[in-house]
PDB file of C-alpha atoms in Angstrom:
ATOM      1  CA  GLY A 200      11.291  -2.505  13.658  1.00 64.00           C
ATOM      2  CA  ALA A 201      10.015  -0.217  10.866  1.00 75.00           C
ATOM      3  CA  VAL A 202       6.725   0.772  12.473  1.00 87.00           C
ATOM      4  CA  VAL A 203       4.522   3.490  11.032  1.00 92.00           C
ATOM      5  CA  SER A 204       1.825   4.925  13.246  1.00 94.00           C
ATOM      6  CA  GLN A 205      -1.169   6.709  11.735  1.00 96.00           C
ATOM      7  CA  HIS A 206      -3.690   8.744  13.689  1.00 96.00           C
ATOM      8  CA  PRO A 207      -6.628   8.963  13.946  1.00 97.00           C
ATOM      9  CA  SER A 208      -7.875   5.566  12.816  1.00 96.00           C
ATOM     10  CA  TRP A 209     -11.253   7.015  12.005  1.00 96.00           C
ATOM     11  CA  VAL A 210     -12.824  10.467  11.947  1.00 97.00           C
ATOM     12  CA  ILE A 211     -16.232  11.906  11.157  1.00 97.00           C
ATOM     13  CA  CYS A 212     -16.453  15.562  10.238  1.00 96.00           C
ATOM     14  CA  LYS A 213     -18.975  18.015   8.880  1.00 97.00           C
ATOM     15  CA  SER A 214     -18.833  19.331   5.342  1.00 97.00           C
ATOM     16  CA  GLY A 215     -16.688  22.428   5.078  1.00 97.00           C
ATOM     17  CA  THR A 216     -14.415  21.621   7.984  1.00 97.00           C
ATOM     18  CA  SER A 217     -10.784  20.514   7.817  1.00 97.00           C
ATOM     19  CA  VAL A 218      -9.291  17.284   9.083  1.00 98.00           C
ATOM     20  CA  LYS A 219      -5.656  16.539   9.875  1.00 98.00           C
ATOM     21  CA  ILE A 220      -4.193  13.046   9.682  1.00 98.00           C
ATOM     22  CA  GLU A 221      -0.795  12.265  11.172  1.00 97.00           C
ATOM     23  CA  CYS A 222       1.732   9.710  10.033  1.00 96.00           C
ATOM     24  CA  ARG A 223       4.719   8.936  12.236  1.00 95.00           C
ATOM     25  CA  SER A 224       7.688   6.648  11.735  1.00 92.00           C
ATOM     26  CA  LEU A 225       8.310   5.324  15.232  1.00 91.00           C
ATOM     27  CA  ASP A 226      11.695   3.667  15.020  1.00 85.00           C
ATOM     28  CA  PHE A 227      13.331   5.095  11.932  1.00 85.00           C
ATOM     29  CA  GLN A 228      13.746   8.370  10.140  1.00 87.00           C
ATOM     30  CA  ALA A 229      11.878   8.843   6.901  1.00 86.00           C
ATOM     31  CA  THR A 230      12.878  11.631   4.547  1.00 84.00           C
ATOM     32  CA  THR A 231      10.068  10.528   2.293  1.00 86.00           C
ATOM     33  CA  MET A 232       6.562   9.429   3.153  1.00 91.00           C
ATOM     34  CA  PHE A 233       3.676   8.608   0.867  1.00 92.00           C
ATOM     35  CA  TRP A 234      -0.025   9.271   1.095  1.00 95.00           C
ATOM     36  CA  TYR A 235      -2.547   6.970  -0.530  1.00 94.00           C
ATOM     37  CA  ARG A 236      -6.283   7.009  -0.902  1.00 95.00           C
ATOM     38  CA  GLN A 237      -8.324   3.853  -1.143  1.00 93.00           C
ATOM     39  CA  PHE A 238     -11.977   3.610  -2.113  1.00 90.00           C
ATOM     40  CA  PRO A 239     -13.995   0.542  -1.094  1.00 86.00           C
ATOM     41  CA  LYS A 240     -12.891  -2.602  -2.879  1.00 83.00           C
ATOM     42  CA  GLN A 241     -10.295  -0.701  -4.871  1.00 86.00           C
ATOM     43  CA  SER A 242      -6.544  -0.464  -4.917  1.00 88.00           C
ATOM     44  CA  LEU A 243      -4.309   2.114  -3.293  1.00 89.00           C
ATOM     45  CA  MET A 244      -3.978   5.277  -5.327  1.00 90.00           C
ATOM     46  CA  LEU A 245      -0.894   7.369  -4.677  1.00 89.00           C
ATOM     47  CA  MET A 246      -1.914  10.937  -3.880  1.00 94.00           C
ATOM     48  CA  ALA A 247       1.382  12.570  -3.072  1.00 94.00           C
ATOM     49  CA  THR A 248       4.949  12.070  -1.968  1.00 91.00           C
ATOM     50  CA  SER A 249       5.857  13.951   1.179  1.00 89.00           C
ATOM     51  CA  ASN A 250       9.431  15.213   1.369  1.00 86.00           C
ATOM     52  CA  GLU A 251      10.991  16.344   4.636  1.00 86.00           C
ATOM     53  CA  GLY A 252      11.884  20.003   4.507  1.00 85.00           C
ATOM     54  CA  SER A 253      10.493  20.650   1.052  1.00 87.00           C
ATOM     55  CA  LYS A 254       7.232  20.741  -0.846  1.00 90.00           C
ATOM     56  CA  ALA A 255       5.263  17.603  -1.460  1.00 93.00           C
ATOM     57  CA  THR A 256       4.985  16.143  -4.927  1.00 92.00           C
ATOM     58  CA  TYR A 257       1.387  15.577  -5.965  1.00 95.00           C
ATOM     59  CA  GLU A 258       0.095  13.058  -8.451  1.00 92.00           C
ATOM     60  CA  GLN A 259      -1.829  14.282 -11.456  1.00 93.00           C
ATOM     61  CA  GLY A 260      -5.403  15.122 -10.595  1.00 94.00           C
ATOM     62  CA  VAL A 261      -4.795  15.601  -6.861  1.00 95.00           C
ATOM     63  CA  GLU A 262      -5.570  19.130  -5.675  1.00 94.00           C
ATOM     64  CA  LYS A 263      -2.637  20.346  -3.643  1.00 93.00           C
ATOM     65  CA  ASP A 264      -4.657  23.185  -2.128  1.00 95.00           C
ATOM     66  CA  LYS A 265      -7.234  20.725  -0.891  1.00 96.00           C
ATOM     67  CA  PHE A 266      -4.891  18.058   0.407  1.00 97.00           C
ATOM     68  CA  LEU A 267      -2.212  19.941   2.315  1.00 96.00           C
ATOM     69  CA  ILE A 268       0.870  17.957   3.201  1.00 95.00           C
ATOM     70  CA  ASN A 269       3.468  18.986   5.726  1.00 92.00           C
ATOM     71  CA  HIS A 270       6.611  16.985   6.477  1.00 90.00           C
ATOM     72  CA  ALA A 271       8.279  19.145   9.092  1.00 83.00           C
ATOM     73  CA  SER A 272      10.435  16.469  10.697  1.00 90.00           C
ATOM     74  CA  LEU A 273      12.088  13.185   9.782  1.00 89.00           C
ATOM     75  CA  THR A 274       9.433  11.239  11.673  1.00 92.00           C
ATOM     76  CA  LEU A 275       6.195  13.093  11.003  1.00 94.00           C
ATOM     77  CA  SER A 276       4.109  13.877   7.960  1.00 95.00           C
ATOM     78  CA  THR A 277       0.605  15.309   8.111  1.00 96.00           C
ATOM     79  CA  LEU A 278      -2.194  15.348   5.566  1.00 97.00           C
ATOM     80  CA  THR A 279      -4.886  17.977   6.007  1.00 97.00           C
ATOM     81  CA  VAL A 280      -8.090  17.618   4.044  1.00 97.00           C
ATOM     82  CA  THR A 281      -9.384  21.168   3.763  1.00 97.00           C
ATOM     83  CA  SER A 282     -13.011  22.170   3.282  1.00 97.00           C
ATOM     84  CA  ALA A 283     -14.004  18.525   3.286  1.00 97.00           C
ATOM     85  CA  HIS A 284     -16.935  17.328   1.204  1.00 96.00           C
ATOM     86  CA  PRO A 285     -18.763  13.991   1.270  1.00 96.00           C
ATOM     87  CA  GLU A 286     -16.870  12.879  -1.837  1.00 95.00           C
ATOM     88  CA  ASP A 287     -13.647  13.144   0.188  1.00 96.00           C
ATOM     89  CA  SER A 288     -14.889  10.282   2.350  1.00 96.00           C
ATOM     90  CA  SER A 289     -12.374   7.496   1.900  1.00 96.00           C
ATOM     91  CA  PHE A 290      -9.671   5.403   3.539  1.00 96.00           C
ATOM     92  CA  TYR A 291      -6.386   7.321   3.679  1.00 97.00           C
ATOM     93  CA  ILE A 292      -3.149   5.415   4.225  1.00 96.00           C
ATOM     94  CA  CYS A 293       0.398   6.631   4.673  1.00 95.00           C
ATOM     95  CA  SER A 294       3.607   4.730   4.174  1.00 92.00           C
ATOM     96  CA  ALA A 295       7.287   5.265   4.693  1.00 88.00           C
ATOM     97  CA  ASN A 296      10.387   3.582   3.394  1.00 76.00           C
ATOM     98  CA  PRO A 297      13.031   2.743   5.997  1.00 70.00           C
ATOM     99  CA  PRO A 298      16.591   3.563   4.904  1.00 65.00           C
ATOM    100  CA  SER A 299      18.210   0.989   2.666  1.00 60.00           C
ATOM    101  CA  GLY A 300      20.212  -1.542   4.548  1.00 49.00           C
ATOM    102  CA  THR A 301      17.718  -1.895   7.380  1.00 45.00           C
ATOM    103  CA  VAL A 302      16.115  -5.239   8.028  1.00 40.00           C
ATOM    104  CA  ASN A 303      12.660  -4.321   6.789  1.00 40.00           C
ATOM    105  CA  TYR A 304      13.638  -2.547   3.615  1.00 50.00           C
ATOM    106  CA  GLY A 305      10.461  -1.843   1.772  1.00 64.00           C
ATOM    107  CA  TYR A 306       7.400   0.227   2.308  1.00 78.00           C
ATOM    108  CA  THR A 307       5.785   0.077   5.724  1.00 86.00           C
ATOM    109  CA  PHE A 308       2.200   1.223   5.932  1.00 91.00           C
ATOM    110  CA  GLY A 309       0.225   2.913   8.642  1.00 94.00           C
ATOM    111  CA  SER A 310      -3.032   1.379   9.782  1.00 94.00           C
ATOM    112  CA  GLY A 311      -5.097   3.836   7.769  1.00 95.00           C
ATOM    113  CA  THR A 312      -7.650   6.527   8.575  1.00 97.00           C
ATOM    114  CA  ARG A 313     -11.285   6.142   7.694  1.00 96.00           C
ATOM    115  CA  LEU A 314     -12.643   9.626   6.919  1.00 97.00           C
ATOM    116  CA  THR A 315     -16.377  10.143   6.734  1.00 97.00           C
ATOM    117  CA  VAL A 316     -17.665  13.577   5.786  1.00 97.00           C
ATOM    118  CA  VAL A 317     -21.314  14.212   6.624  1.00 97.00           C
TER     119      VAL A 317
ATOM    120  CA  GLY B 260       5.183   5.548 -15.680  1.00 73.00           C
ATOM    121  CA  GLU B 261       4.793   2.094 -14.213  1.00 79.00           C
ATOM    122  CA  ASN B 262       1.566   0.176 -14.798  1.00 89.00           C
ATOM    123  CA  VAL B 263       0.844  -2.922 -12.746  1.00 94.00           C
ATOM    124  CA  GLU B 264      -1.915  -5.342 -13.675  1.00 96.00           C
ATOM    125  CA  GLN B 265      -3.127  -8.021 -11.283  1.00 97.00           C
ATOM    126  CA  HIS B 266      -5.283 -11.103 -11.846  1.00 97.00           C
ATOM    127  CA  PRO B 267      -7.637 -12.477 -10.781  1.00 97.00           C
ATOM    128  CA  SER B 268      -9.662  -9.819  -8.991  1.00 95.00           C
ATOM    129  CA  THR B 269     -11.357 -12.475  -6.859  1.00 97.00           C
ATOM    130  CA  LEU B 270     -10.238 -15.970  -5.969  1.00 98.00           C
ATOM    131  CA  SER B 271     -12.052 -18.575  -3.933  1.00 98.00           C
ATOM    132  CA  VAL B 272     -10.343 -21.786  -2.842  1.00 98.00           C
ATOM    133  CA  GLN B 273     -11.034 -24.631  -0.493  1.00 98.00           C
ATOM    134  CA  GLU B 274      -8.997 -24.816   2.694  1.00 98.00           C
ATOM    135  CA  GLY B 275      -5.818 -26.756   2.043  1.00 97.00           C
ATOM    136  CA  ASP B 276      -5.701 -25.936  -1.663  1.00 97.00           C
ATOM    137  CA  SER B 277      -3.162 -23.626  -3.272  1.00 98.00           C
ATOM    138  CA  ALA B 278      -3.808 -20.092  -4.468  1.00 98.00           C
ATOM    139  CA  VAL B 279      -1.919 -18.259  -7.202  1.00 98.00           C
ATOM    140  CA  ILE B 280      -2.108 -14.560  -7.973  1.00 98.00           C
ATOM    141  CA  LYS B 281      -0.357 -13.081 -10.989  1.00 98.00           C
ATOM    142  CA  CYS B 282       0.891  -9.602 -11.804  1.00 98.00           C
ATOM    143  CA  THR B 283       2.522  -7.962 -14.787  1.00 97.00           C
ATOM    144  CA  TYR B 284       4.421  -4.710 -14.895  1.00 96.00           C
ATOM    145  CA  SER B 285       5.429  -2.369 -17.681  1.00 94.00           C
ATOM    146  CA  ASP B 286       8.552  -0.519 -16.524  1.00 90.00           C
ATOM    147  CA  SER B 287      11.688  -2.560 -17.193  1.00 90.00           C
ATOM    148  CA  ALA B 288      13.492  -0.392 -14.630  1.00 88.00           C
ATOM    149  CA  SER B 289      11.380  -1.810 -11.796  1.00 90.00           C
ATOM    150  CA  ASN B 290      13.577  -3.866  -9.501  1.00 89.00           C
ATOM    151  CA  TYR B 291      11.577  -4.430  -6.337  1.00 89.00           C
ATOM    152  CA  PHE B 292       8.336  -6.385  -6.138  1.00 93.00           C
ATOM    153  CA  PRO B 293       6.538  -6.664  -2.798  1.00 93.00           C
ATOM    154  CA  TRP B 294       3.282  -8.361  -1.962  1.00 96.00           C
ATOM    155  CA  TYR B 295       0.921  -6.991   0.642  1.00 95.00           C
ATOM    156  CA  LYS B 296      -1.975  -8.491   2.545  1.00 96.00           C
ATOM    157  CA  GLN B 297      -4.751  -6.152   3.603  1.00 95.00           C
ATOM    158  CA  GLU B 298      -7.457  -7.136   6.033  1.00 93.00           C
ATOM    159  CA  LEU B 299     -10.678  -5.208   6.293  1.00 88.00           C
ATOM    160  CA  GLY B 300     -10.220  -1.741   7.761  1.00 87.00           C
ATOM    161  CA  LYS B 301      -6.471  -2.086   8.133  1.00 90.00           C
ATOM    162  CA  GLY B 302      -3.405  -0.898   6.294  1.00 91.00           C
ATOM    163  CA  PRO B 303      -1.524  -3.269   3.974  1.00 92.00           C
ATOM    164  CA  GLN B 304       1.096  -5.507   5.530  1.00 92.00           C
ATOM    165  CA  LEU B 305       4.154  -6.749   3.680  1.00 91.00           C
ATOM    166  CA  ILE B 306       4.128 -10.539   3.455  1.00 94.00           C
ATOM    167  CA  ILE B 307       6.945 -11.233   1.017  1.00 94.00           C
ATOM    168  CA  ASP B 308       9.052  -9.380  -1.504  1.00 92.00           C
ATOM    169  CA  ILE B 309      11.520 -10.153  -4.251  1.00 93.00           C
ATOM    170  CA  ARG B 310      14.212  -8.211  -6.021  1.00 90.00           C
ATOM    171  CA  SER B 311      15.038  -8.330  -9.701  1.00 84.00           C
ATOM    172  CA  ASN B 312      18.271 -10.273  -9.157  1.00 84.00           C
ATOM    173  CA  VAL B 313      16.326 -13.239  -7.757  1.00 83.00           C
ATOM    174  CA  GLY B 314      13.925 -15.540  -9.576  1.00 91.00           C
ATOM    175  CA  GLU B 315      12.147 -17.114  -6.644  1.00 94.00           C
ATOM    176  CA  LYS B 316      11.757 -16.625  -2.931  1.00 94.00           C
ATOM    177  CA  LYS B 317       9.944 -18.750  -0.380  1.00 96.00           C
ATOM    178  CA  ASP B 318       8.809 -18.162   3.175  1.00 94.00           C
ATOM    179  CA  GLN B 319       6.975 -21.122   4.692  1.00 96.00           C
ATOM    180  CA  ARG B 320       3.649 -21.417   2.823  1.00 97.00           C
ATOM    181  CA  ILE B 321       4.224 -18.329   0.695  1.00 98.00           C
ATOM    182  CA  ALA B 322       6.406 -18.092  -2.385  1.00 97.00           C
ATOM    183  CA  VAL B 323       6.951 -15.487  -5.066  1.00 97.00           C
ATOM    184  CA  THR B 324       8.383 -16.000  -8.541  1.00 97.00           C
ATOM    185  CA  LEU B 325       9.706 -13.368 -10.904  1.00 96.00           C
ATOM    186  CA  ASN B 326      10.203 -13.507 -14.659  1.00 95.00           C
ATOM    187  CA  LYS B 327      12.050 -10.355 -15.641  1.00 93.00           C
ATOM    188  CA  THR B 328      12.011 -11.123 -19.330  1.00 93.00           C
ATOM    189  CA  ALA B 329       8.260 -11.453 -19.419  1.00 94.00           C
ATOM    190  CA  LYS B 330       7.785  -8.767 -16.780  1.00 95.00           C
ATOM    191  CA  HIS B 331       5.544 -10.822 -14.576  1.00 95.00           C
ATOM    192  CA  PHE B 332       5.620 -12.097 -11.032  1.00 97.00           C
ATOM    193  CA  SER B 333       3.356 -14.357  -9.054  1.00 98.00           C
ATOM    194  CA  LEU B 334       2.360 -15.092  -5.471  1.00 98.00           C
ATOM    195  CA  HIS B 335       1.827 -18.688  -4.454  1.00 98.00           C
ATOM    196  CA  ILE B 336       0.129 -19.673  -1.214  1.00 98.00           C
ATOM    197  CA  THR B 337       0.085 -23.374  -0.386  1.00 97.00           C
ATOM    198  CA  GLU B 338      -2.038 -25.212   2.174  1.00 98.00           C
ATOM    199  CA  THR B 339      -4.380 -22.250   2.434  1.00 98.00           C
ATOM    200  CA  GLN B 340      -6.133 -21.542   5.712  1.00 97.00           C
ATOM    201  CA  PRO B 341      -9.247 -19.452   6.452  1.00 96.00           C
ATOM    202  CA  GLU B 342      -7.031 -16.773   8.018  1.00 96.00           C
ATOM    203  CA  ASP B 343      -5.394 -16.301   4.629  1.00 97.00           C
ATOM    204  CA  SER B 344      -8.660 -14.705   3.470  1.00 97.00           C
ATOM    205  CA  ALA B 345      -7.899 -11.058   2.677  1.00 97.00           C
ATOM    206  CA  VAL B 346      -7.124  -8.719  -0.194  1.00 96.00           C
ATOM    207  CA  TYR B 347      -3.668  -9.162  -1.671  1.00 97.00           C
ATOM    208  CA  PHE B 348      -1.846  -6.441  -3.590  1.00 96.00           C
ATOM    209  CA  CYS B 349       1.219  -6.763  -5.732  1.00 96.00           C
ATOM    210  CA  ALA B 350       3.426  -3.766  -6.368  1.00 92.00           C
ATOM    211  CA  ALA B 351       6.419  -2.757  -8.446  1.00 91.00           C
ATOM    212  CA  SER B 352       9.033  -0.147  -7.717  1.00 87.00           C
ATOM    213  CA  SER B 353      12.075   1.225  -9.520  1.00 81.00           C
ATOM    214  CA  GLY B 354      13.202   3.442  -6.668  1.00 71.00           C
ATOM    215  CA  ASN B 355      11.196   5.679  -4.446  1.00 61.00           C
ATOM    216  CA  ASP B 356       7.949   5.330  -6.356  1.00 72.00           C
ATOM    217  CA  MET B 357       5.737   2.278  -5.903  1.00 81.00           C
ATOM    218  CA  ARG B 358       2.690   1.337  -7.959  1.00 86.00           C
ATOM    219  CA  PHE B 359       0.092  -1.186  -6.920  1.00 90.00           C
ATOM    220  CA  GLY B 360      -2.016  -3.736  -8.694  1.00 93.00           C
ATOM    221  CA  ALA B 361      -5.780  -3.566  -8.358  1.00 93.00           C
ATOM    222  CA  GLY B 362      -5.852  -6.261  -5.695  1.00 95.00           C
ATOM    223  CA  THR B 363      -7.153  -9.814  -5.392  1.00 97.00           C
ATOM    224  CA  ARG B 364      -9.807 -10.733  -2.881  1.00 96.00           C
ATOM    225  CA  LEU B 365      -8.926 -14.229  -1.682  1.00 97.00           C
ATOM    226  CA  THR B 366     -11.532 -16.279   0.119  1.00 97.00           C
ATOM    227  CA  VAL B 367     -10.533 -19.556   1.718  1.00 97.00           C
ATOM    228  CA  LYS B 368     -13.550 -21.727   2.472  1.00 96.00           C
ATOM    229  CA  PRO B 369     -13.267 -23.991   5.517  1.00 93.00           C
TER     230      PRO B 369
END
């Protein structure tokens, strides 16, 4: 149980285009999902907290107009990188927290999306 | 906010030896401390966790200890195997927000 599916696993796009990454909780409902960014050989940096039915909460320094987050249902959150630039190239990972009381209480991560902007 | 520090950043051990990774946290309200293993190109996977009402937890070759007073917790891997080679992250959470350590790259030499 507590599976989080992230898609795509990798994407290459041209500078100036937008890319959408999907994060789905497959066997549980997640009112909150989290988006992280990870540079090579570095830790996970929280970008934003995605809240179902309301606006996302962004960490300091993260441009909300550049990284659009939509959490329209209890099982899906999307991150759209708008007007992508090479410096946006990174590994993006989502996570969700199953409801308390479930067997796998604790954050479950997606498999990540490797974004390369050329 | 919470600040999690993790040491060492790299660790190399011989197969069969033990490996210990240590983390400290700053927020006394943190009550949940998971450890994740991340292999190259993949998302982190939870390997063990501990809550603030427990001092130690063990799962086969993996154990975690927690010292709330000192605000530090450690991961212990015994009888290491080459497949244990990966990056390990500690984390601390006081609710819905989780902060990660910088990671430890563990290499187990056969």
